[in-house]
Coordinates of C-alpha atoms and ligand atoms in Angstrom, one line a residue:
M557 CA -26.7 -15.2 13.4
N558 CA -23.4 -16.3 15.0
A559 CA -24.2 -19.4 16.9
L560 CA -22.0 -17.4 19.0
L561 CA -24.3 -14.9 19.8
R562 CA -27.6 -16.7 20.1
H563 CA -25.9 -19.5 22.8
R564 CA -29.0 -20.6 25.1
N565 CA -27.4 -19.5 28.5
T566 CA -26.1 -16.0 27.2
P567 CA -27.8 -13.5 30.7
K568 CA -30.1 -11.1 28.9
L569 CA -29.2 -7.2 29.6
G570 CA -32.3 -6.9 31.4
T571 CA -31.8 -9.2 33.6
I572 CA -27.7 -8.3 34.6
A573 CA -28.9 -4.4 35.1
V574 CA -31.6 -5.6 37.7
L575 CA -28.8 -7.8 39.7
V576 CA -26.8 -5.2 39.5
L577 CA -29.5 -2.7 40.9
I578 CA -30.4 -5.4 43.7
A579 CA -26.3 -5.7 44.5
W580 CA -26.0 -2.0 44.3
L581 CA -29.3 -1.4 46.8
L582 CA -28.9 -4.1 49.0
P583 CA -26.4 -2.5 51.9
Y584 CA -29.2 0.4 52.3
T585 CA -31.7 -2.3 52.9
V586 CA -30.0 -4.5 55.5
G587 CA -28.6 -4.1 58.8
S588 CA -24.7 -5.0 59.8
Y589 CA -24.8 -8.6 61.1
A590 CA -26.3 -9.7 57.5
I591 CA -24.4 -7.4 55.6
H592 CA -21.2 -9.6 57.3
V593 CA -23.0 -12.6 56.3
V594 CA -23.8 -11.4 53.0
D595 CA -19.5 -10.7 52.9
I596 CA -19.1 -14.4 53.8
A597 CA -21.2 -15.6 51.3
I598 CA -19.4 -14.1 48.9
V599 CA -16.2 -15.3 49.6
F600 CA -18.1 -19.1 49.9
A601 CA -19.3 -17.9 46.2
L602 CA -15.7 -17.6 44.7
L603 CA -14.7 -20.6 46.3
A604 CA -17.4 -22.4 45.4
I605 CA -16.7 -21.5 41.7
G606 CA -13.1 -22.9 41.5
M607 CA -14.5 -26.5 43.0
G608 CA -17.3 -26.3 39.9
L609 CA -14.5 -25.4 37.6
A610 CA -12.6 -28.3 38.7
M611 CA -14.6 -30.7 39.9
G612 CA -18.0 -30.0 37.4
I613 CA -16.5 -28.9 34.3
A614 CA -13.1 -30.5 34.2
G615 CA -14.4 -33.5 36.4
Q616 CA -10.9 -33.6 38.5
I617 CA -12.2 -34.5 42.1
N618 CA -10.8 -31.4 44.0
L619 CA -11.0 -31.5 47.9
A620 CA -7.8 -29.1 48.3
Q621 CA -9.9 -26.3 47.5
I622 CA -10.4 -25.4 51.6
A623 CA -6.1 -25.5 51.1
F624 CA -5.9 -23.2 48.3
F625 CA -8.4 -20.6 50.3
G626 CA -6.2 -21.2 53.1
V627 CA -2.8 -20.4 51.6
S628 CA -3.8 -17.3 50.2
A629 CA -5.0 -16.1 53.3
Y630 CA -2.1 -16.9 55.5
A631 CA 0.0 -15.6 52.7
T632 CA -1.8 -12.6 53.0
A633 CA -1.7 -12.5 56.6
I634 CA 2.0 -13.7 57.2
L635 CA 3.5 -10.5 54.1
T636 CA 1.8 -8.3 55.3
T637 CA 1.8 -8.5 59.7
H638 CA 5.4 -10.8 59.5
N639 CA 7.1 -8.6 56.2
G640 CA 5.5 -5.6 56.6
L641 CA 3.9 -5.8 53.4
G642 CA 1.0 -3.6 51.5
F643 CA -2.1 -5.3 51.6
W644 CA -2.3 -5.7 47.5
P645 CA 1.2 -6.1 47.1
A646 CA 1.1 -9.6 49.7
A647 CA -2.6 -9.8 47.8
A648 CA -0.6 -10.3 44.7
L649 CA 1.4 -12.7 45.8
A650 CA -1.1 -14.8 47.5
L651 CA -2.3 -15.2 44.5
V652 CA 0.8 -16.3 42.9
A653 CA 0.8 -18.8 46.0
S654 CA -2.0 -20.5 45.7
A655 CA -1.8 -20.7 41.8
L656 CA 1.7 -22.6 42.5
I657 CA 0.4 -24.9 45.1
G658 CA -2.8 -25.4 42.6
L659 CA -0.2 -26.4 40.3
L660 CA 1.3 -28.8 42.7
V661 CA -1.8 -29.9 43.7
G662 CA -2.9 -30.8 40.2
I663 CA 0.6 -33.1 39.8
P664 CA -1.6 -36.2 41.1
A665 CA -4.4 -36.0 38.6
L666 CA -2.0 -36.7 36.0
R667 CA -1.1 -40.5 37.2
M668 CA -4.6 -41.1 38.7
Q669 CA -8.5 -39.9 38.7
S670 CA -12.0 -40.6 40.7
H671 CA -12.0 -41.5 44.4
Y672 CA -7.9 -41.8 44.1
L673 CA -7.6 -38.6 43.8
G674 CA -10.2 -37.1 45.9
I675 CA -8.3 -39.0 48.8
V676 CA -5.2 -37.4 48.0
T677 CA -6.5 -34.5 47.4
L678 CA -8.0 -34.6 50.9
G679 CA -5.0 -35.5 52.1
L680 CA -2.8 -32.4 51.2
A681 CA -5.6 -30.7 52.4
L682 CA -5.0 -32.1 55.6
G683 CA -1.7 -31.8 55.4
F684 CA -2.3 -27.9 55.2
I685 CA -4.6 -27.7 58.1
N686 CA -1.8 -29.6 59.7
W687 CA 0.6 -26.7 58.9
T688 CA -1.6 -24.0 60.1
T689 CA -2.0 -25.2 63.4
N690 CA 1.4 -26.1 64.2
A691 CA 3.7 -23.8 62.5
K692 CA 5.0 -20.7 64.4
I693 CA 5.0 -19.0 61.4
A694 CA 0.8 -19.3 61.2
G695 CA 0.8 -18.4 64.5
G696 CA -0.6 -21.8 65.6
A697 CA -4.1 -23.0 67.0
E698 CA -4.3 -18.7 67.7
G699 CA -3.8 -17.7 64.0
I700 CA -2.5 -14.2 63.1
S701 CA -4.4 -11.2 63.9
A702 CA -3.9 -7.5 62.8
I703 CA -4.6 -7.7 59.5
P704 CA -4.1 -4.2 58.1
V705 CA -7.4 -2.8 56.1
P706 CA -7.0 -2.7 52.9
P707 CA -6.1 0.6 51.2
M708 CA -8.8 1.8 48.2
F709 CA -8.2 5.3 47.2
G710 CA -9.5 6.9 50.8
V711 CA -12.8 4.5 51.3
D712 CA -12.8 2.6 54.2
L713 CA -12.9 -0.8 53.9
S714 CA -13.1 -1.3 57.5
S715 CA -16.5 -0.4 57.2
E716 CA -18.6 -4.2 56.1
Y717 CA -20.9 -2.1 53.9
L718 CA -18.1 -0.6 51.6
Y719 CA -16.2 -4.2 51.7
Y720 CA -19.2 -5.0 50.6
Y721 CA -18.9 -3.0 47.3
L722 CA -15.4 -4.1 46.8
E723 CA -16.3 -7.9 47.2
V724 CA -18.9 -7.7 44.6
V725 CA -17.0 -6.4 42.4
V726 CA -14.2 -9.1 42.3
F727 CA -17.2 -11.6 42.4
A728 CA -18.5 -10.2 39.2
L729 CA -15.7 -10.1 37.2
A730 CA -14.4 -13.3 38.6
L731 CA -18.0 -14.9 37.7
A732 CA -17.3 -13.5 34.4
F733 CA -14.3 -14.8 34.0
G734 CA -15.3 -17.9 34.6
L735 CA -18.5 -18.2 32.6
F736 CA -16.3 -16.4 29.8
V737 CA -14.1 -19.8 29.8
V738 CA -16.9 -22.7 30.6
R739 CA -18.1 -21.0 27.1
T740 CA -15.3 -20.8 25.1
G741 CA -12.6 -23.2 23.7
L742 CA -10.9 -23.9 27.1
G743 CA -14.3 -24.4 29.0
R744 CA -15.2 -26.8 25.9
R745 CA -11.8 -28.8 26.0
L746 CA -12.4 -29.1 29.8
M747 CA -15.9 -30.6 29.2
A748 CA -14.9 -33.0 27.1
M749 CA -11.8 -34.2 28.8
R750 CA -14.4 -34.8 31.8
D751 CA -16.8 -36.7 29.7
D752 CA -14.3 -38.9 27.9
P753 CA -10.1 -38.0 28.4
L754 CA -9.6 -40.5 25.7
A755 CA -11.6 -39.2 22.8
A756 CA -10.9 -35.8 23.8
G757 CA -7.0 -37.0 23.9
A758 CA -7.9 -38.1 20.3
V759 CA -9.2 -35.0 18.7
G760 CA -6.1 -32.6 20.0
A761 CA -6.6 -32.0 23.7
E762 CA -3.6 -31.9 25.8
I763 CA -5.1 -33.7 28.7
P764 CA -1.9 -32.8 31.4
L765 CA -2.1 -29.8 30.7
L766 CA -5.8 -29.3 30.9
R767 CA -5.7 -31.2 33.9
M768 CA -3.0 -29.0 35.7
T769 CA -4.7 -26.1 34.3
A770 CA -8.3 -27.1 36.3
F771 CA -6.0 -27.6 39.3
M772 CA -5.2 -23.8 38.8
L773 CA -7.8 -22.2 37.5
S774 CA -9.8 -23.7 40.9
S775 CA -7.0 -22.4 43.1
V776 CA -6.9 -19.0 42.0
F777 CA -10.4 -18.6 42.9
G778 CA -9.6 -20.1 45.9
G779 CA -6.7 -17.4 46.3
L780 CA -9.4 -14.8 45.3
A781 CA -11.5 -16.1 48.2
G782 CA -8.6 -16.0 51.0
V783 CA -7.4 -12.8 49.7
L784 CA -10.9 -11.3 50.5
Y785 CA -11.3 -13.2 53.5
A786 CA -8.1 -12.0 54.9
G787 CA -9.1 -8.3 54.0
L788 CA -13.0 -8.4 55.6
I789 CA -11.8 -10.4 58.7
R790 CA -8.5 -9.4 59.6
Y791 CA -7.8 -12.4 61.6
I792 CA -7.3 -15.7 60.6
A793 CA -7.4 -18.9 62.3
P794 CA -7.1 -22.9 61.4
E795 CA -10.9 -23.4 62.3
T796 CA -11.9 -21.4 59.0
F797 CA -9.7 -23.9 56.9
N798 CA -10.8 -26.7 58.2
I799 CA -12.0 -30.6 57.1
S800 CA -16.3 -29.3 58.2
N801 CA -16.1 -26.2 56.3
M802 CA -14.3 -28.5 53.4
F803 CA -17.2 -30.3 53.3
L804 CA -19.6 -27.4 53.5
L805 CA -18.0 -26.4 50.1
L806 CA -18.6 -29.5 48.9
A807 CA -22.4 -29.6 50.1
M808 CA -23.0 -25.7 48.1
V809 CA -21.3 -27.1 44.7
V810 CA -23.7 -30.1 44.7
I811 CA -26.2 -29.3 46.2
G812 CA -26.2 -26.0 43.5
G813 CA -24.7 -28.0 40.6
R814 CA -21.5 -28.8 40.0
Q815 CA -21.4 -28.3 36.1
S816 CA -23.3 -25.0 36.9
L817 CA -21.3 -21.9 38.0
V818 CA -24.2 -20.3 38.6
G819 CA -25.6 -23.3 40.5
C820 CA -22.5 -23.4 42.5
V821 CA -23.0 -19.3 43.9
V822 CA -26.5 -20.6 44.3
G823 CA -25.6 -23.5 46.4
A824 CA -23.2 -21.7 48.1
V825 CA -25.2 -18.4 48.9
G826 CA -28.2 -20.5 49.7
L827 CA -26.3 -22.9 52.5
T828 CA -24.0 -19.9 54.1
L829 CA -27.9 -18.0 54.9
I830 CA -29.5 -21.1 56.0
R831 CA -26.0 -22.3 58.2
E832 CA -26.5 -18.7 59.6
Q833 CA -30.0 -19.9 60.7
L834 CA -28.7 -22.9 62.2
V835 CA -26.2 -21.4 64.0
D836 CA -27.1 -23.0 66.9
Y837 CA -28.0 -26.2 66.0
P838 CA -24.1 -26.9 64.0
T839 CA -24.7 -31.0 64.5
Y840 CA -27.8 -31.1 63.4
A841 CA -26.6 -28.4 60.2
Q842 CA -24.0 -31.0 59.5
L843 CA -25.9 -34.1 59.2
G844 CA -28.9 -31.9 57.2
F845 CA -26.3 -31.0 54.6
G846 CA -24.7 -34.4 54.7
V847 CA -28.8 -36.1 54.0
V848 CA -29.2 -33.1 51.2
V849 CA -26.4 -34.5 49.7
V850 CA -26.8 -37.7 49.3
L851 CA -30.3 -37.2 48.1
M852 CA -28.9 -34.9 45.6
V853 CA -26.7 -37.3 44.1
V854 CA -29.3 -39.9 43.7
F855 CA -32.2 -38.2 42.6
A856 CA -30.4 -34.9 41.0
P857 CA -26.8 -35.1 40.3
T858 CA -27.1 -32.1 38.3
G859 CA -27.6 -30.3 41.4
L860 CA -30.6 -27.6 41.6
A861 CA -29.0 -26.0 38.3
G862 CA -29.8 -29.1 36.1
V863 CA -33.6 -28.9 37.8
P864 CA -35.2 -26.9 34.9
A865 CA -33.6 -29.0 32.0
R866 CA -35.0 -32.3 33.8
L867 CA -38.3 -31.2 34.1
K868 CA -38.6 -29.7 30.6
A869 CA -37.1 -33.2 29.5
L870 CA -40.3 -34.9 31.9
L871 CA -42.9 -32.4 30.6
D872 CA -41.4 -33.4 26.9
R873 CA -42.0 -37.0 27.7
R874 CA -45.3 -36.8 29.1
L875 CA -46.7 -34.7 26.4
G876 CA -44.8 -36.9 23.7
R877 CA -42.9 -33.8 22.7
T878 CA -40.2 -35.2 20.1
A879 CA -38.1 -31.9 18.4
E880 CA -35.6 -33.1 16.3
R881 CA -36.0 -34.8 13.0
S882 CA -34.4 -37.9 13.3
V883 CA -33.2 -37.9 9.4
M884 CA -30.1 -36.5 8.4
R885 CA -30.3 -34.2 5.5
P886 CA -27.6 -35.2 2.6
F887 CA -24.2 -35.3 2.7
E888 CA -22.4 -32.6 0.8
P889 CA -19.9 -34.2 -0.9
Y890 CA -16.0 -32.4 -0.1
E891 CA -14.2 -30.6 -3.2
A892 CA -11.7 -33.4 -4.6
G893 CA -8.2 -32.7 -6.0
A894 CA -5.9 -32.8 -3.3
S895 CA -5.9 -36.7 -3.5
R896 CA -2.3 -37.8 -3.9
E897 CA -1.7 -40.1 -7.6
G898 CA 0.4 -42.7 -6.9
G899 CA 1.1 -43.4 -3.2
K900 CA 3.0 -40.3 -3.4
A901 CA 3.7 -37.9 -0.5
A902 CA 3.1 -33.9 -1.0
D903 CA 6.8 -33.3 -1.6
G904 CA 6.4 -36.0 -4.4
E905 CA 9.0 -38.5 -2.9
S906 CA 6.9 -42.3 -2.8
R907 CA 7.1 -42.9 0.5
P908 CA 3.9 -44.6 1.8
L909 CA 2.0 -42.5 4.8
L910 CA 2.0 -45.0 7.4
E911 CA 4.6 -47.5 7.8
I912 CA 3.5 -50.2 10.4
K913 CA 6.6 -52.2 11.1
D914 CA 7.0 -55.3 13.6
I915 CA 4.3 -54.4 15.7
A916 CA 3.5 -56.2 18.7
K917 CA 1.4 -55.8 21.7
Q918 CA 1.0 -58.1 24.7
F919 CA -1.4 -57.8 27.2
R920 CA -0.4 -59.9 30.2
G921 CA 0.0 -63.5 29.1
L922 CA -2.1 -62.7 25.6
K923 CA -0.2 -61.8 22.5
A924 CA -2.7 -59.5 20.9
L925 CA -0.3 -58.7 17.6
K926 CA 2.5 -60.6 17.0
D927 CA 4.9 -58.6 14.1
V928 CA 2.5 -57.3 12.3
S929 CA 3.6 -54.9 9.4
L930 CA 1.6 -53.2 6.6
T931 CA 2.1 -49.9 4.7
V932 CA -0.6 -47.6 3.2
G933 CA 0.1 -45.4 0.5
Y934 CA -1.5 -41.6 0.5
G935 CA -4.9 -41.7 -0.6
E936 CA -5.7 -45.4 0.0
I937 CA -8.9 -46.9 1.1
R938 CA -7.6 -49.7 3.6
G939 CA -9.7 -52.3 4.9
I940 CA -8.6 -54.3 8.0
V941 CA -10.3 -57.3 8.6
G942 CA -10.3 -60.4 10.5
P943 CA -12.4 -62.5 13.2
N944 CA -13.7 -61.1 16.4
G945 CA -10.5 -61.0 18.4
S946 CA -8.0 -61.0 16.0
G947 CA -6.1 -57.9 16.9
K948 CA -7.6 -54.9 14.9
T949 CA -9.2 -52.7 17.5
T950 CA -5.6 -53.2 19.8
L951 CA -3.7 -52.5 16.2
F952 CA -5.9 -49.2 16.1
N953 CA -5.3 -48.4 19.7
V954 CA -1.0 -48.9 18.9
I955 CA -1.2 -46.9 15.7
S956 CA -3.4 -43.7 17.5
G957 CA -1.0 -44.1 20.4
F958 CA -4.1 -45.6 23.2
Y959 CA -1.3 -48.1 23.7
R960 CA 2.4 -48.0 24.0
P961 CA 3.4 -51.5 21.7
S962 CA 5.3 -53.5 23.4
G963 CA 7.6 -54.0 19.8
G964 CA 8.1 -52.2 16.3
R965 CA 7.3 -48.9 15.1
V966 CA 4.8 -46.8 13.2
L967 CA 5.8 -44.2 11.0
M968 CA 3.9 -41.8 9.7
D969 CA 4.8 -39.8 6.7
G970 CA 8.3 -41.2 7.4
Q971 CA 8.6 -40.0 10.9
V972 CA 8.4 -42.6 14.1
V973 CA 5.4 -42.0 15.9
S974 CA 5.0 -44.7 18.0
G975 CA 4.7 -44.2 21.7
S976 CA 3.2 -40.9 21.0
R977 CA 0.5 -39.4 23.0
P978 CA -3.1 -39.4 21.2
Y979 CA -2.7 -35.7 21.2
R980 CA 0.4 -35.4 19.7
L981 CA -1.0 -37.6 16.9
S982 CA -3.6 -35.8 16.4
R983 CA -1.5 -32.4 15.8
H984 CA 0.4 -34.8 13.3
G985 CA -2.7 -34.7 10.9
L986 CA -4.4 -38.7 12.6
A987 CA -7.8 -38.8 13.5
R988 CA -10.2 -41.8 14.6
T989 CA -13.4 -43.0 15.2
F990 CA -14.2 -46.1 17.7
Q991 CA -15.8 -48.9 17.5
N992 CA -18.2 -48.7 20.9
L993 CA -19.0 -44.9 20.1
R994 CA -17.2 -42.1 22.3
L995 CA -18.8 -39.2 21.7
F996 CA -18.8 -36.1 24.4
G997 CA -22.4 -37.0 25.9
E998 CA -22.9 -33.9 28.1
L999 CA -21.5 -31.3 25.2
T1000 CA -24.3 -30.5 22.1
V1001 CA -23.4 -31.8 18.5
R1002 CA -21.8 -28.2 17.6
D1003 CA -19.9 -28.4 20.8
N1004 CA -18.6 -31.8 19.9
L1005 CA -17.0 -30.9 16.5
L1006 CA -15.7 -27.3 18.4
V1007 CA -13.5 -29.0 20.5
A1008 CA -11.9 -31.3 17.2
L1009 CA -11.7 -27.7 15.5
D1010 CA -10.0 -26.0 18.0
R1011 CA -6.2 -26.5 17.3
S1012 CA -4.8 -23.9 19.7
R1013 CA -2.8 -25.6 22.2
T1014 CA -3.1 -25.3 26.3
Y1015 CA -0.7 -22.8 26.7
A1016 CA -2.2 -19.9 24.3
I1017 CA -4.8 -19.8 27.7
W1018 CA -2.9 -16.9 28.5
K1019 CA -4.7 -15.0 25.7
Y1020 CA -8.2 -15.4 28.4
V1021 CA -6.0 -12.9 31.0
L1022 CA -4.4 -10.8 28.7
W1023 CA -6.0 -10.4 25.2
P1024 CA -9.6 -11.9 26.1
V1025 CA -10.4 -10.0 22.3
G1026 CA -8.2 -12.8 20.5
V1027 CA -10.0 -15.6 22.0
W1028 CA -13.4 -14.5 21.4
R1029 CA -12.3 -13.7 17.8
Q1030 CA -11.1 -17.2 17.7
E1031 CA -14.8 -18.3 18.8
R1032 CA -16.6 -16.9 16.2
R1033 CA -14.7 -18.8 13.6
L1034 CA -14.6 -21.8 15.3
H1035 CA -18.7 -20.9 14.7
R1036 CA -18.2 -20.2 11.7
R1037 CA -16.3 -23.6 10.8
A1038 CA -18.7 -25.7 12.9
D1039 CA -21.4 -24.4 10.9
D1040 CA -19.8 -25.1 7.6
L1041 CA -19.3 -28.9 9.3
L1042 CA -22.7 -29.2 10.8
R1043 CA -24.1 -28.7 7.0
R1044 CA -21.6 -30.6 5.2
F1045 CA -22.8 -33.6 7.0
G1046 CA -26.0 -32.6 7.3
L1047 CA -26.6 -32.2 10.6
T1048 CA -27.4 -29.0 11.4
E1049 CA -30.7 -29.6 12.9
F1050 CA -29.2 -31.8 15.1
A1051 CA -26.3 -29.1 16.4
T1052 CA -28.4 -28.5 19.8
A1053 CA -28.9 -32.0 20.7
A1054 CA -27.3 -34.2 23.3
P1055 CA -25.3 -36.8 21.3
G1056 CA -27.2 -39.7 23.2
S1057 CA -30.6 -38.2 22.8
L1058 CA -30.2 -39.1 18.5
P1059 CA -30.2 -42.3 16.6
Y1060 CA -27.2 -44.4 16.4
G1061 CA -26.7 -43.7 12.6
I1062 CA -26.4 -40.1 13.5
Q1063 CA -24.4 -40.5 16.3
R1064 CA -22.3 -42.5 14.1
R1065 CA -22.0 -39.7 11.5
I1066 CA -21.1 -36.9 14.0
E1067 CA -18.1 -39.1 15.2
I1068 CA -16.6 -39.0 11.5
A1069 CA -17.6 -35.5 11.4
R1070 CA -16.0 -34.6 14.6
A1071 CA -12.8 -36.8 13.4
M1072 CA -12.3 -34.9 10.0
A1073 CA -12.8 -31.5 11.9
G1074 CA -9.5 -31.9 12.9
E1075 CA -8.8 -31.5 8.9
P1076 CA -6.6 -35.3 9.5
R1077 CA -4.1 -36.9 6.5
L1078 CA -4.8 -40.0 7.4
L1079 CA -8.5 -41.3 9.2
L1080 CA -9.2 -44.6 11.1
L1081 CA -12.5 -45.6 11.4
D1082 CA -13.4 -49.0 13.6
E1083 CA -16.7 -50.2 12.6
P1084 CA -17.9 -47.4 11.0
A1085 CA -21.0 -49.3 9.7
A1086 CA -21.5 -51.3 13.4
G1087 CA -26.0 -50.5 13.6
L1088 CA -26.5 -48.7 10.2
N1089 CA -29.2 -49.6 8.4
G1090 CA -28.9 -50.3 4.5
E1091 CA -29.3 -46.8 3.2
E1092 CA -26.9 -45.5 6.4
V1093 CA -24.5 -48.0 4.5
R1094 CA -24.8 -46.6 1.6
Q1095 CA -24.3 -43.3 2.6
L1096 CA -21.5 -44.4 4.6
A1097 CA -19.8 -45.6 1.7
E1098 CA -20.4 -42.3 0.0
I1099 CA -18.8 -40.6 2.5
V1100 CA -15.7 -42.3 3.0
R1101 CA -15.3 -42.0 -1.0
S1102 CA -15.6 -38.6 -0.6
I1103 CA -13.5 -38.1 2.3
R1104 CA -10.6 -39.7 0.2
D1105 CA -11.2 -37.6 -2.8
S1106 CA -10.3 -35.2 -0.8
G1107 CA -6.9 -36.1 -0.2
V1108 CA -7.3 -37.9 3.0
T1109 CA -6.2 -41.6 3.2
V1110 CA -8.4 -44.2 5.0
V1111 CA -7.8 -46.7 6.9
L1112 CA -11.1 -48.9 8.4
I1113 CA -11.8 -51.7 10.0
E1114 CA -15.1 -53.6 9.1
H1115 CA -17.2 -56.6 9.2
N1116 CA -19.5 -55.7 6.6
M1117 CA -17.6 -57.4 4.1
G1118 CA -19.9 -55.7 1.0
L1119 CA -18.7 -52.0 2.5
V1120 CA -15.5 -53.3 2.7
M1121 CA -15.5 -55.1 -1.1
S1122 CA -17.2 -51.9 -2.4
L1123 CA -14.6 -49.5 -0.8
C1124 CA -11.1 -51.0 -0.2
E1125 CA -8.9 -51.0 -3.0
R1126 CA -6.8 -53.4 -0.5
V1127 CA -7.6 -55.4 2.5
T1128 CA -5.6 -56.8 5.4
V1129 CA -6.7 -59.7 6.9
L1130 CA -5.5 -60.5 10.8
A1131 CA -6.4 -63.3 12.3
N1132 CA -5.2 -64.3 16.0
G1133 CA -3.0 -61.3 15.9
S1134 CA -1.0 -61.9 12.8
V1135 CA -1.5 -60.9 9.2
I1136 CA -2.7 -63.9 7.2
A1137 CA -3.2 -61.9 3.9
E1138 CA -3.0 -58.8 2.2
G1139 CA -4.4 -58.4 -1.4
T1140 CA -7.2 -57.0 -3.5
P1141 CA -10.4 -58.0 -2.0
A1142 CA -10.7 -60.5 -4.6
E1143 CA -7.5 -62.5 -4.1
V1144 CA -8.3 -61.9 -0.4
V1145 CA -11.6 -63.9 -0.3
A1146 CA -10.1 -66.4 -2.3
D1147 CA -6.9 -66.9 0.0
H1148 CA -7.1 -70.2 1.7
A1149 CA -5.3 -69.1 5.3
V1150 CA -8.5 -66.5 5.1
I1151 CA -11.3 -68.9 4.4
E1152 CA -9.9 -71.5 7.1
A1153 CA -9.6 -68.5 9.3
Y1154 CA -12.8 -67.7 9.5
L1155 CA -14.4 -70.8 8.9
G1156 CA -16.7 -70.7 12.1
D1157 CA -16.9 -66.6 11.8
S1158 CA -20.6 -66.3 10.5
A1159 CA -19.6 -63.2 8.9
M1160 CA -17.4 -64.4 5.9
A1161 CA -17.8 -68.1 6.2
E1162 CA -21.1 -68.4 3.9
M1163 CA -19.7 -65.0 2.3
P1164 CA -20.2 -64.8 -1.5
L1165 CA -18.1 -62.0 -3.0
P1166 CA -20.5 -58.9 -2.7
N1167 CA -21.3 -57.4 -5.9
P1168 CA -19.4 -54.1 -5.5
T1169 CA -22.9 -52.0 -6.9
E1170 CA -24.9 -53.1 -3.7
V1171 CA -23.1 -50.3 -1.4
S1172 CA -21.7 -47.8 -3.9
S1173 CA -23.8 -44.8 -4.9
Ligands
ATP149 N1 -6.9 -53.8 27.2 C1 -6.7 -55.1 26.8 N2 -6.5 -55.9 28.2 C2 -6.5 -56.8 28.1 N3 -7.0 -57.7 26.8 C3 -7.1 -57.0 25.8 C4 -7.6 -55.5 25.9 N4 -7.6 -55.2 24.3 C5 -7.5 -56.1 24.2 N5 -7.7 -57.5 24.3 C6 -7.4 -59.1 23.9 O1 -6.5 -58.7 22.9 C7 -7.5 -59.4 21.8 C8 -7.6 -58.9 20.4 O2 -8.5 -58.0 20.8 P1 -9.1 -57.1 19.9 O3 -10.1 -55.9 20.5 O4 -8.0 -56.1 19.4 O5 -9.8 -57.6 18.5 P2 -11.0 -57.4 17.5 O6 -10.3 -57.9 16.2 O7 -11.0 -55.7 17.3 O8 -12.2 -58.1 18.0 P3 -13.3 -57.0 17.6 O9 -13.9 -57.4 15.8 O10 -14.2 -57.9 18.1 O11 -13.4 -56.0 18.0 C9 -8.5 -60.0 22.4 O12 -8.2 -61.5 23.2 C10 -9.0 -59.0 23.8 O13 -9.6 -59.7 24.3

């Protein structure tokens, strides 16, 4: 069965039918005040979903949600009462306005993250509140009244009972859309960005655009809530969009579980109902919510939505259940053949794939790289060795766009690529792994691979609105390819596991599989054998050879000299940021400068020339 169809969180049809029935019958069972509270709860639920998308899914702290809500509510009010527009055209323009404001608020996220972003978004929300209180067009402290009842084919939406049904339909569609986003490519990329923006960029995720997208999504949900609120209450005033409501919203998302949209809805509905019960004690209610939020952050950071998984993990630990196998299946070699003979490019030219020309990198006073030059031909396996701190990882970081060089150029396939962002380099055919593993910790192993397999551009998210079938088909293709990749790398058994729960050797292999998912031409492996046992190193050598035989050029940094000697045709030696030797493994280990550089370095000082068969398959 397709993995997509057996998604662990896909709601059952029966559950949906029961929920629809409850939603349908609810107005028949409650009084007019209760239905008013439910109508308000739905508005908050929409706001909470938007906030969950930005904060929980994309990891972007957004304290401006109340402003997105306000912008569309005010835009609807102003356009209908001042400009005489009908309710629905005004609502459509209000949605556009809040999406644009969302993009605007997202701009600071390009430069700053975490609490700085929180402060800036909060500042923008305060600015908006200030505007509503002072601007004449916004009605000042008195607000705007007499917003018209939304027309709906003769249905009287001034009745809160009938308005409830409109809200339920809009809410259901919005939640379904949110879940669709979260469970497909865009959501995965947003989550990958949340877990590790550097690694996400390295597998092709356009981080700046994704950050803007997160704020835009959040603002559209805020905008929907604003329109519904304006149509429901038909009067708006600054007190609805104040900081205490922003805090309440934050509490809903944190308590419900910011990484789960359903959790956000539960938090929003639950806290709206509780707030109504405590309406006579607003100060105590605020204080109570504050205490609960602090307790949740400390003891249950994943909120109510995360409680079942935590309980299950606890139970499994208590019962000593370890469901996962800890041994990988064998790697299935790639088909050989695409390998370029004689260091030639695809067009037959004999230029190298990678040219590094006089690269320098300075960190304040420290010259980590000094005029490093080297070339790597097509189909080569190049080793980069050197004592600790000699600049190897810095060189990789420059090649892969993580660092801008202080001088010199990097060319790939004859094209200057130095200074390009990691996601552009990924699309140009570069992939890498990291010395300290950088897997997306909150995603499953399959999702880690899916993020890298998905090469669609961020601008293609228009399909989510206009052509969701296309998104769905693409998902099916990606899941099939992920299954193939999992099988090739012997990882099928671990597909649904969290990478952090797996042994180190398996995590290293997942990282190589993820790098290969992007079908690179050049693969940079940063200490791929670190932490592996002897058998795993032997398997690694087999994998790297097969990758090269499939036509991918490999450059690896390694301290395991046995592996370097057996695998690499040529080795470049760095010391103190400079290339001190280059040649075949036998040549470099006999080089005087190399021996001197390594004196005192235990990895190589006593290095006998290893027998290549030690690590070969
Ligand atoms: N972001 C940074 N800021 C300041 N200094 C840095 C930064 N990154 C690396 N360095 C310094 O640059 C030098 C080279 O570091 P690098 O990590 O490239 O060495 P390496 O050869 O990869 O070492 P190892 O084998 O231990 O991984 C070191 O002195 C290191 O402290």
